[in-house]
mmCIF file of C-alpha atoms in Angstrom:
data_model
loop_
_atom_site.group_PDB
_atom_site.id
_atom_site.type_symbol
_atom_site.label_atom_id
_atom_site.label_comp_id
_atom_site.label_asym_id
_atom_site.label_seq_id
_atom_site.Cartn_x
_atom_site.Cartn_y
_atom_site.Cartn_z
ATOM 1 C CA UNK A 3 104.849 155.533 25.414
ATOM 2 C CA UNK A 4 102.627 153.056 23.560
ATOM 3 C CA UNK A 5 98.847 153.072 23.304
ATOM 4 C CA UNK A 6 96.824 149.875 22.913
ATOM 5 C CA UNK A 7 93.157 150.422 22.117
ATOM 6 C CA UNK A 8 90.766 148.012 23.770
ATOM 7 C CA UNK A 9 86.998 147.897 24.360
ATOM 8 C CA UNK A 10 86.160 151.603 24.438
ATOM 9 C CA UNK A 11 89.282 152.624 26.334
ATOM 10 C CA UNK A 12 93.065 152.633 25.901
ATOM 11 C CA UNK A 13 95.951 151.011 27.745
ATOM 12 C CA UNK A 14 98.967 153.318 27.880
ATOM 13 C CA UNK A 15 102.357 151.694 28.535
ATOM 14 C CA UNK A 16 105.544 153.494 29.501
ATOM 15 C CA UNK A 17 106.069 156.821 31.233
ATOM 16 C CA UNK A 18 102.337 157.501 31.446
ATOM 17 C CA UNK A 19 101.638 159.831 34.362
ATOM 18 C CA UNK A 20 101.747 162.863 32.092
ATOM 19 C CA UNK A 21 99.172 161.123 29.906
ATOM 20 C CA UNK A 22 97.025 160.530 32.992
ATOM 21 C CA UNK A 23 97.230 164.238 33.860
ATOM 22 C CA UNK A 24 96.156 165.095 30.319
ATOM 23 C CA UNK A 25 93.220 162.691 30.553
ATOM 24 C CA UNK A 26 92.006 164.323 33.758
ATOM 25 C CA UNK A 27 92.455 167.811 32.320
ATOM 26 C CA UNK A 28 90.256 166.837 29.387
ATOM 27 C CA UNK A 29 87.575 165.545 31.766
ATOM 28 C CA UNK A 30 87.957 168.161 34.490
ATOM 29 C CA UNK A 31 84.265 169.131 34.524
ATOM 30 C CA UNK A 32 83.019 165.565 34.339
ATOM 31 C CA UNK A 33 83.947 164.434 37.852
ATOM 32 C CA UNK A 34 82.766 165.727 41.212
ATOM 33 C CA UNK A 35 85.267 163.959 43.463
ATOM 34 C CA UNK A 36 88.317 161.723 43.155
ATOM 35 C CA UNK A 37 89.034 158.617 45.239
ATOM 36 C CA UNK A 38 92.207 156.515 45.098
ATOM 37 C CA UNK A 39 92.203 152.915 46.354
ATOM 38 C CA UNK A 40 95.607 151.725 47.613
ATOM 39 C CA UNK A 41 97.119 149.109 49.882
ATOM 40 C CA UNK A 42 99.936 149.718 52.328
ATOM 41 C CA UNK A 43 102.550 148.968 49.650
ATOM 42 C CA UNK A 44 101.251 151.251 46.915
ATOM 43 C CA UNK A 45 100.482 153.934 49.496
ATOM 44 C CA UNK A 46 104.177 153.998 50.351
ATOM 45 C CA UNK A 47 105.887 153.276 47.026
ATOM 46 C CA UNK A 48 103.584 154.557 44.285
ATOM 47 C CA UNK A 49 101.097 157.105 45.591
ATOM 48 C CA UNK A 50 103.681 159.861 46.270
ATOM 49 C CA UNK A 51 104.802 159.863 42.625
ATOM 50 C CA UNK A 52 101.216 159.875 41.366
ATOM 51 C CA UNK A 53 100.286 162.836 43.551
ATOM 52 C CA UNK A 54 103.471 164.681 42.552
ATOM 53 C CA UNK A 55 102.991 164.208 38.799
ATOM 54 C CA UNK A 56 99.194 164.200 38.492
ATOM 55 C CA UNK A 57 98.044 167.499 39.965
ATOM 56 C CA UNK A 58 94.357 166.787 39.466
ATOM 57 C CA UNK A 59 94.585 164.016 42.074
ATOM 58 C CA UNK A 60 96.282 166.049 44.804
ATOM 59 C CA UNK A 61 93.009 166.516 46.686
ATOM 60 C CA UNK A 62 91.739 162.983 46.117
ATOM 61 C CA UNK A 63 90.497 161.021 49.116
ATOM 62 C CA UNK A 64 92.771 158.050 49.788
ATOM 63 C CA UNK A 65 91.162 154.739 50.768
ATOM 64 C CA UNK A 66 93.645 152.136 52.040
ATOM 65 C CA UNK A 67 93.003 148.413 52.385
ATOM 66 C CA UNK A 68 95.331 145.617 53.447
ATOM 67 C CA UNK A 69 97.204 143.834 50.692
ATOM 68 C CA UNK A 70 96.764 140.169 49.823
ATOM 69 C CA UNK A 71 94.294 137.850 48.110
ATOM 70 C CA UNK A 72 92.684 137.031 51.452
ATOM 71 C CA UNK A 73 91.306 140.589 51.533
ATOM 72 C CA UNK A 74 89.584 140.308 48.137
ATOM 73 C CA UNK A 75 86.265 139.570 49.810
ATOM 74 C CA UNK A 76 82.814 141.020 50.340
ATOM 75 C CA UNK A 77 83.611 142.283 53.851
ATOM 76 C CA UNK A 78 86.324 144.604 52.541
ATOM 77 C CA UNK A 79 84.145 145.623 49.607
ATOM 78 C CA UNK A 80 81.379 146.580 52.007
ATOM 79 C CA UNK A 81 83.771 148.684 54.066
ATOM 80 C CA UNK A 82 84.856 150.616 50.977
ATOM 81 C CA UNK A 83 81.239 151.103 49.879
ATOM 82 C CA UNK A 84 80.538 152.578 53.325
ATOM 83 C CA UNK A 85 83.565 154.866 53.042
ATOM 84 C CA UNK A 86 82.320 156.156 49.698
ATOM 85 C CA UNK A 87 78.848 156.692 51.112
ATOM 86 C CA UNK A 88 80.164 158.505 54.193
ATOM 87 C CA UNK A 89 82.235 160.744 51.901
ATOM 88 C CA UNK A 90 79.075 161.544 49.940
ATOM 89 C CA UNK A 91 80.488 160.177 46.707
ATOM 90 C CA UNK A 92 77.903 160.659 43.980
ATOM 91 C CA UNK A 93 77.559 159.060 40.566
ATOM 92 C CA UNK A 94 80.003 161.592 39.088
ATOM 93 C CA UNK A 95 82.851 160.484 41.354
ATOM 94 C CA UNK A 96 85.956 158.936 39.785
ATOM 95 C CA UNK A 97 87.517 155.884 41.444
ATOM 96 C CA UNK A 98 91.232 155.283 40.784
ATOM 97 C CA UNK A 99 92.691 151.841 41.466
ATOM 98 C CA UNK A 100 96.410 152.082 42.289
ATOM 99 C CA UNK A 101 97.794 148.629 42.918
ATOM 100 C CA UNK A 102 98.123 145.062 41.768
ATOM 101 C CA UNK A 103 95.566 142.479 40.759
ATOM 102 C CA UNK A 104 93.637 142.501 44.024
ATOM 103 C CA UNK A 105 93.208 146.281 43.921
ATOM 104 C CA UNK A 106 92.258 146.224 40.230
ATOM 105 C CA UNK A 107 89.785 143.333 40.482
ATOM 106 C CA UNK A 108 88.126 144.490 43.671
ATOM 107 C CA UNK A 109 88.352 148.225 43.020
ATOM 108 C CA UNK A 110 86.750 147.836 39.626
ATOM 109 C CA UNK A 111 84.000 145.723 41.168
ATOM 110 C CA UNK A 112 83.419 148.331 43.887
ATOM 111 C CA UNK A 113 83.175 151.140 41.340
ATOM 112 C CA UNK A 114 80.939 149.128 39.025
ATOM 113 C CA UNK A 115 78.409 148.401 41.760
ATOM 114 C CA UNK A 116 78.417 151.580 43.867
ATOM 115 C CA UNK A 117 75.299 153.583 42.953
ATOM 116 C CA UNK A 118 74.900 151.217 39.973
ATOM 117 C CA UNK A 119 78.308 152.219 38.691
ATOM 118 C CA UNK A 120 80.791 155.083 38.768
ATOM 119 C CA UNK A 121 83.734 155.647 36.431
ATOM 120 C CA UNK A 122 87.091 154.191 37.343
ATOM 121 C CA UNK A 123 90.703 154.202 36.142
ATOM 122 C CA UNK A 124 93.360 151.568 36.698
ATOM 123 C CA UNK A 125 97.015 152.228 37.461
ATOM 124 C CA UNK A 126 98.397 148.677 37.756
ATOM 125 C CA UNK A 127 101.615 148.576 39.746
ATOM 126 C CA UNK A 128 102.722 144.925 39.574
ATOM 127 C CA UNK A 129 103.916 143.100 36.487
ATOM 128 C CA UNK A 130 101.071 140.611 36.892
ATOM 129 C CA UNK A 131 98.404 143.288 36.919
ATOM 130 C CA UNK A 132 100.059 145.191 34.068
ATOM 131 C CA UNK A 133 100.117 142.261 31.640
ATOM 132 C CA UNK A 134 97.022 140.387 32.800
ATOM 133 C CA UNK A 135 94.387 142.514 34.531
ATOM 134 C CA UNK A 136 94.946 145.588 32.356
ATOM 135 C CA UNK A 137 92.582 144.332 29.641
ATOM 136 C CA UNK A 138 89.504 142.159 29.545
ATOM 137 C CA UNK A 139 87.001 143.792 31.859
ATOM 138 C CA UNK A 140 86.869 140.972 34.399
ATOM 139 C CA UNK A 141 86.186 142.349 37.866
ATOM 140 C CA UNK A 142 85.341 140.527 41.036
ATOM 141 C CA UNK A 143 86.028 139.083 44.442
ATOM 142 C CA UNK A 144 86.557 135.676 46.006
ATOM 143 C CA UNK A 145 83.884 133.679 47.836
ATOM 144 C CA UNK A 146 84.725 131.209 50.599
ATOM 145 C CA UNK A 147 88.276 130.966 49.295
ATOM 146 C CA UNK A 148 87.214 130.305 45.697
ATOM 147 C CA UNK A 149 88.769 132.785 43.296
ATOM 148 C CA UNK A 150 86.646 135.339 41.459
ATOM 149 C CA UNK A 151 83.309 133.671 42.139
ATOM 150 C CA UNK A 152 81.424 136.981 42.371
ATOM 151 C CA UNK A 153 81.930 139.601 39.702
ATOM 152 C CA UNK A 154 80.949 141.524 36.617
ATOM 153 C CA UNK A 155 82.284 142.513 33.224
ATOM 154 C CA UNK A 156 82.940 146.237 33.046
ATOM 155 C CA UNK A 157 85.597 148.526 31.634
ATOM 156 C CA UNK A 158 87.685 151.395 33.014
ATOM 157 C CA UNK A 159 87.934 154.793 31.383
ATOM 158 C CA UNK A 160 91.609 154.083 30.858
ATOM 159 C CA UNK A 161 94.563 152.017 32.071
ATOM 160 C CA UNK A 162 97.906 153.662 32.779
ATOM 161 C CA UNK A 163 100.818 151.208 32.993
ATOM 162 C CA UNK A 164 103.659 153.201 34.549
ATOM 163 C CA UNK A 165 106.501 150.717 34.175
ATOM 164 C CA UNK A 166 108.757 152.639 36.577
ATOM 165 C CA UNK A 167 106.662 151.227 39.420
ATOM 166 C CA UNK A 168 108.219 147.810 38.726
ATOM 167 C CA UNK A 169 111.419 149.110 40.333
ATOM 168 C CA UNK A 170 109.688 148.970 43.731
ATOM 169 C CA UNK A 171 108.884 145.255 43.449
ATOM 170 C CA UNK A 172 110.845 142.320 44.877
ATOM 171 C CA UNK A 173 112.118 139.807 42.338
ATOM 172 C CA UNK A 174 109.496 137.279 43.435
ATOM 173 C CA UNK A 175 106.738 139.608 42.213
ATOM 174 C CA UNK A 176 108.482 140.142 38.877
ATOM 175 C CA UNK A 177 108.868 136.406 38.419
ATOM 176 C CA UNK A 178 105.209 135.904 39.343
ATOM 177 C CA UNK A 179 103.992 138.318 36.675
ATOM 178 C CA UNK A 180 106.351 136.826 34.121
ATOM 179 C CA UNK A 181 104.320 133.599 34.188
ATOM 180 C CA UNK A 182 101.493 135.387 32.363
ATOM 181 C CA UNK A 183 103.903 136.792 29.773
ATOM 182 C CA UNK A 184 105.225 133.290 29.101
ATOM 183 C CA UNK A 185 101.671 131.948 28.944
ATOM 184 C CA UNK A 186 100.768 134.465 26.248
ATOM 185 C CA UNK A 187 103.725 133.277 24.179
ATOM 186 C CA UNK A 188 102.900 129.599 24.711
ATOM 187 C CA UNK A 189 99.304 129.937 23.516
ATOM 188 C CA UNK A 190 99.920 132.267 20.568
ATOM 189 C CA UNK A 191 103.544 132.931 19.518
ATOM 190 C CA UNK A 192 106.283 130.281 19.331
ATOM 191 C CA UNK A 193 108.925 132.775 18.197
ATOM 192 C CA UNK A 194 108.207 134.947 21.210
ATOM 193 C CA UNK A 195 108.525 131.903 23.445
ATOM 194 C CA UNK A 196 111.964 131.300 21.952
ATOM 195 C CA UNK A 197 112.843 134.935 22.694
ATOM 196 C CA UNK A 198 111.599 134.839 26.274
ATOM 197 C CA UNK A 199 112.247 131.347 27.619
ATOM 198 C CA UNK A 200 115.757 132.109 28.845
ATOM 199 C CA UNK A 201 115.418 135.871 29.347
ATOM 200 C CA UNK A 202 117.296 137.534 32.206
ATOM 201 C CA UNK A 203 114.516 139.168 34.220
ATOM 202 C CA UNK A 204 116.964 141.775 35.472
ATOM 203 C CA UNK A 205 117.549 143.047 31.917
ATOM 204 C CA UNK A 206 114.119 142.969 30.288
ATOM 205 C CA UNK A 207 112.886 145.935 28.224
ATOM 206 C CA UNK A 208 109.644 146.231 30.179
ATOM 207 C CA UNK A 209 107.980 148.790 27.941
ATOM 208 C CA UNK A 210 108.460 146.485 24.955
ATOM 209 C CA UNK A 211 107.489 143.181 26.563
ATOM 210 C CA UNK A 212 104.515 144.515 28.516
ATOM 211 C CA UNK A 213 103.124 146.206 25.410
ATOM 212 C CA UNK A 214 103.556 142.942 23.452
ATOM 213 C CA UNK A 215 101.903 140.872 26.175
ATOM 214 C CA UNK A 216 98.986 143.285 26.599
ATOM 215 C CA UNK A 217 98.598 143.295 22.820
ATOM 216 C CA UNK A 218 98.257 139.508 22.680
ATOM 217 C CA UNK A 219 95.634 139.405 25.409
ATOM 218 C CA UNK A 220 93.814 142.358 23.870
ATOM 219 C CA UNK A 221 93.573 140.630 20.468
ATOM 220 C CA UNK A 222 92.001 137.581 22.103
ATOM 221 C CA UNK A 223 89.622 139.581 24.290
ATOM 222 C CA UNK A 224 88.418 141.727 21.389
ATOM 223 C CA UNK A 225 87.622 138.568 19.450
ATOM 224 C CA UNK A 226 85.702 137.003 22.362
ATOM 225 C CA UNK A 227 84.774 139.541 25.072
ATOM 226 C CA UNK A 228 82.567 137.222 27.148
ATOM 227 C CA UNK A 229 84.743 134.081 27.106
ATOM 228 C CA UNK A 230 82.428 131.982 24.961
ATOM 229 C CA UNK A 231 85.247 130.585 22.834
ATOM 230 C CA UNK A 232 88.773 131.708 21.996
ATOM 231 C CA UNK A 233 89.197 133.778 25.172
ATOM 232 C CA UNK A 234 89.411 130.488 27.050
ATOM 233 C CA UNK A 235 92.946 130.244 25.648
ATOM 234 C CA UNK A 236 93.988 132.615 28.422
ATOM 235 C CA UNK A 237 93.143 129.914 30.971
ATOM 236 C CA UNK A 238 96.150 127.731 30.133
ATOM 237 C CA UNK A 239 97.771 126.729 33.425
ATOM 238 C CA UNK A 240 94.955 128.232 35.451
ATOM 239 C CA UNK A 241 92.605 125.306 36.096
ATOM 240 C CA UNK A 242 95.222 123.426 38.096
ATOM 241 C CA UNK A 243 97.118 126.592 39.031
ATOM 242 C CA UNK A 244 94.135 128.260 40.684
ATOM 243 C CA UNK A 245 93.493 125.129 42.759
ATOM 244 C CA UNK A 246 97.113 125.071 43.922
ATOM 245 C CA UNK A 247 96.998 128.788 44.704
ATOM 246 C CA UNK A 248 93.708 128.569 46.598
ATOM 247 C CA UNK A 249 94.796 125.706 48.835
ATOM 248 C CA UNK A 250 98.139 127.375 49.541
ATOM 249 C CA UNK A 251 96.270 130.409 50.864
ATOM 250 C CA UNK A 252 93.508 128.599 52.737
ATOM 251 C CA UNK A 253 95.371 125.703 54.372
ATOM 252 C CA UNK A 254 97.522 126.434 57.393
ATOM 253 C CA UNK A 255 100.844 124.659 57.026
ATOM 254 C CA UNK A 256 101.169 125.068 53.273
ATOM 255 C CA UNK A 257 103.471 127.714 51.839
ATOM 256 C CA UNK A 258 101.563 130.704 50.454
ATOM 257 C CA UNK A 259 102.200 130.923 46.722
ATOM 258 C CA UNK A 260 102.095 134.006 44.566
ATOM 259 C CA UNK A 261 99.711 133.792 41.620
ATOM 260 C CA UNK A 262 102.463 133.330 39.048
ATOM 261 C CA UNK A 263 104.201 130.665 41.101
ATOM 262 C CA UNK A 264 100.962 128.673 41.234
ATOM 263 C CA UNK A 265 100.279 129.226 37.530
ATOM 264 C CA UNK A 266 103.817 128.091 36.712
ATOM 265 C CA UNK A 267 103.076 124.849 38.582
ATOM 266 C CA UNK A 268 99.708 124.608 36.868
ATOM 267 C CA UNK A 269 101.304 124.995 33.444
ATOM 268 C CA UNK A 270 103.735 122.160 34.175
ATOM 269 C CA UNK A 271 100.914 119.794 35.116
ATOM 270 C CA UNK A 272 98.751 120.933 32.197
ATOM 271 C CA UNK A 273 101.653 120.422 29.797
ATOM 272 C CA UNK A 274 101.476 116.763 30.800
ATOM 273 C CA UNK A 275 97.755 116.741 30.016
ATOM 274 C CA UNK A 276 98.573 118.483 26.721
ATOM 275 C CA UNK A 277 100.895 115.633 25.804
ATOM 276 C CA UNK A 278 98.335 113.060 26.933
ATOM 277 C CA UNK A 279 95.231 114.594 25.356
ATOM 278 C CA UNK A 280 96.014 117.346 22.840
ATOM 279 C CA UNK A 281 98.972 116.043 20.850
ATOM 280 C CA UNK A 282 101.772 118.165 22.304
ATOM 281 C CA UNK A 283 105.019 116.392 21.501
ATOM 282 C CA UNK A 284 107.136 115.053 24.334
ATOM 283 C CA UNK A 285 110.080 117.115 23.067
ATOM 284 C CA UNK A 286 108.131 120.365 23.306
ATOM 285 C CA UNK A 287 106.636 119.369 26.658
ATOM 286 C CA UNK A 288 110.112 118.673 28.021
ATOM 287 C CA UNK A 289 111.437 121.978 26.654
ATOM 288 C CA UNK A 290 108.776 124.093 28.343
ATOM 289 C CA UNK A 291 108.784 122.104 31.583
ATOM 290 C CA UNK A 292 112.560 122.447 31.877
ATOM 291 C CA UNK A 293 112.346 126.219 31.467
ATOM 292 C CA UNK A 294 109.511 126.583 33.985
ATOM 293 C CA UNK A 295 111.146 124.368 36.608
ATOM 294 C CA UNK A 296 114.418 126.278 36.274
ATOM 295 C CA UNK A 297 112.700 129.654 36.642
ATOM 296 C CA UNK A 298 110.136 128.907 39.366
ATOM 297 C CA UNK A 299 111.945 126.216 41.392
ATOM 298 C CA UNK A 300 108.601 124.702 42.468
ATOM 299 C CA UNK A 301 108.257 122.343 45.394
ATOM 300 C CA UNK A 302 106.396 119.049 45.278
ATOM 301 C CA UNK A 303 102.704 118.928 46.166
ATOM 302 C CA UNK A 304 101.611 116.800 49.101
ATOM 303 C CA UNK A 305 99.736 113.788 47.789
ATOM 304 C CA UNK A 306 97.256 113.800 50.666
ATOM 305 C CA UNK A 307 95.854 117.003 49.121
ATOM 306 C CA UNK A 308 95.410 115.662 45.583
ATOM 307 C CA UNK A 309 91.695 115.010 46.140
ATOM 308 C CA UNK A 310 91.311 118.554 47.492
ATOM 309 C CA UNK A 311 92.956 120.000 44.392
ATOM 310 C CA UNK A 312 90.590 118.067 42.127
ATOM 311 C CA UNK A 313 87.609 119.162 44.215
ATOM 312 C CA UNK A 314 88.673 122.800 43.876
ATOM 313 C CA UNK A 315 89.040 122.363 40.115
ATOM 314 C CA UNK A 316 85.466 121.114 40.074
ATOM 315 C CA UNK A 317 84.344 124.560 41.264
ATOM 316 C CA UNK A 318 86.003 126.349 38.351
ATOM 317 C CA UNK A 319 83.599 128.707 36.556
ATOM 318 C CA UNK A 320 84.636 127.360 33.137
ATOM 319 C CA UNK A 321 83.367 123.849 33.792
ATOM 320 C CA UNK A 322 80.242 122.589 32.095
ATOM 321 C CA UNK A 323 78.133 119.509 32.632
ATOM 322 C CA UNK A 324 80.170 118.378 35.623
ATOM 323 C CA UNK A 325 83.340 117.993 33.531
ATOM 324 C CA UNK A 326 86.576 119.791 34.406
ATOM 325 C CA UNK A 327 87.554 121.977 31.465
ATOM 326 C CA UNK A 328 91.132 122.677 30.383
ATOM 327 C CA UNK A 329 92.950 124.843 27.903
ATOM 328 C CA UNK A 330 95.941 122.889 26.628
ATOM 329 C CA UNK A 331 98.722 123.190 24.058
ATOM 330 C CA UNK A 332 98.705 121.359 20.745
ATOM 331 C CA UNK A 333 102.174 122.764 20.148
ATOM 332 C CA UNK A 334 104.232 125.645 21.450
ATOM 333 C CA UNK A 335 102.409 128.769 20.257
ATOM 334 C CA UNK A 336 99.144 126.938 19.566
ATOM 335 C CA UNK A 337 96.696 126.689 22.434
ATOM 336 C CA UNK A 338 93.500 124.636 22.183
ATOM 337 C CA UNK A 339 90.329 124.945 24.273
ATOM 338 C CA UNK A 340 87.580 122.771 25.717
ATOM 339 C CA UNK A 341 89.498 119.639 26.641
ATOM 340 C CA UNK A 342 88.221 117.669 29.612
ATOM 341 C CA UNK A 343 90.084 115.335 31.937
ATOM 342 C CA UNK A 344 88.812 112.937 34.569
ATOM 343 C CA UNK A 345 90.060 112.647 38.131
ATOM 344 C CA UNK A 346 92.508 109.833 37.357
ATOM 345 C CA UNK A 347 94.114 111.816 34.530
ATOM 346 C CA UNK A 348 94.405 114.944 36.663
ATOM 347 C CA UNK A 349 96.034 113.035 39.520
ATOM 348 C CA UNK A 350 98.419 111.476 36.993
ATOM 349 C CA UNK A 351 99.347 115.008 35.910
ATOM 350 C CA UNK A 352 99.914 116.066 39.532
ATOM 351 C CA UNK A 353 102.154 113.027 40.063
ATOM 352 C CA UNK A 354 104.074 113.976 36.930
ATOM 353 C CA UNK A 355 104.549 117.479 38.349
ATOM 354 C CA UNK A 356 105.978 116.012 41.537
ATOM 355 C CA UNK A 357 108.316 113.716 39.611
ATOM 356 C CA UNK A 358 109.897 116.489 37.547
ATOM 357 C CA UNK A 359 110.188 118.749 40.589
ATOM 358 C CA UNK A 360 111.886 116.082 42.680
ATOM 359 C CA UNK A 361 114.293 115.203 39.866
ATOM 360 C CA UNK A 362 115.212 118.800 39.041
#
């Protein structure tokens, strides 16, 4: 087991349920009630092991919501608030989030706002949530289909990354989470990119790679907790990727994309902008694009939606002064922040994405 110390709490990676039991034993008099937020998947695949190994949670009240980004909304939040109120949860209750990114984002937001804030723990169960949402303190929900428009910064009492839970995931979920691992290498560590770019996802040492990936994000977050500067590096691939993801969810007739699939597409398009605007060499652009296309097998975007993608990018929280803000690559392992692109340049990048996908 590895421990990564973050902003007043630790992220434990490995076989961590014993560590979670120890944590609760050390705080046994601090909490009046325990609540565990799950979805139908973690209720079935993860909760039984938690209740078997963590005796302090045996009598916890289980709150189940439906899985999926579409449920990360104020209506579901309100329902959970009502459940907590009906159960007479007081300010000494402990809220445990057992699930992926939706559970972690929304559950943390629920805990942070109920009675002006109760303590919470995160047990991330997907690769994406383990390497991305496990540090940083960003909590929130979507608004009218726009990702993470309502939220707060707040921190859990601890994060327990039990890597065994990855065994319950389909390959598509592993591949989705892997996009964030690759992103961390691309913005900070060229040697790690070389190690990971052709990795067999069926043979990865998850304890090692998750701890490395969490460590990279943690270093950046500790340097810039409120995303005023260097933390924007973590947005590489996300300005375009979030727009692709949002439209895939909201528009009937488009294939729903997992977060990592959309971010993989976003990285390909933003690599083109990196070559155009930030000095990334064509050779390095081609190298990364080839690896991403091979791994994610993306499909071309419909050109009639290009204007919609740009409009969605215009709603991104990181924009300033009406300009669409990007994090790009100067070289592999060296991300750069605060580059802007106009509509024509963005559409050119989307057309480039389609060209490499169609020719793959």
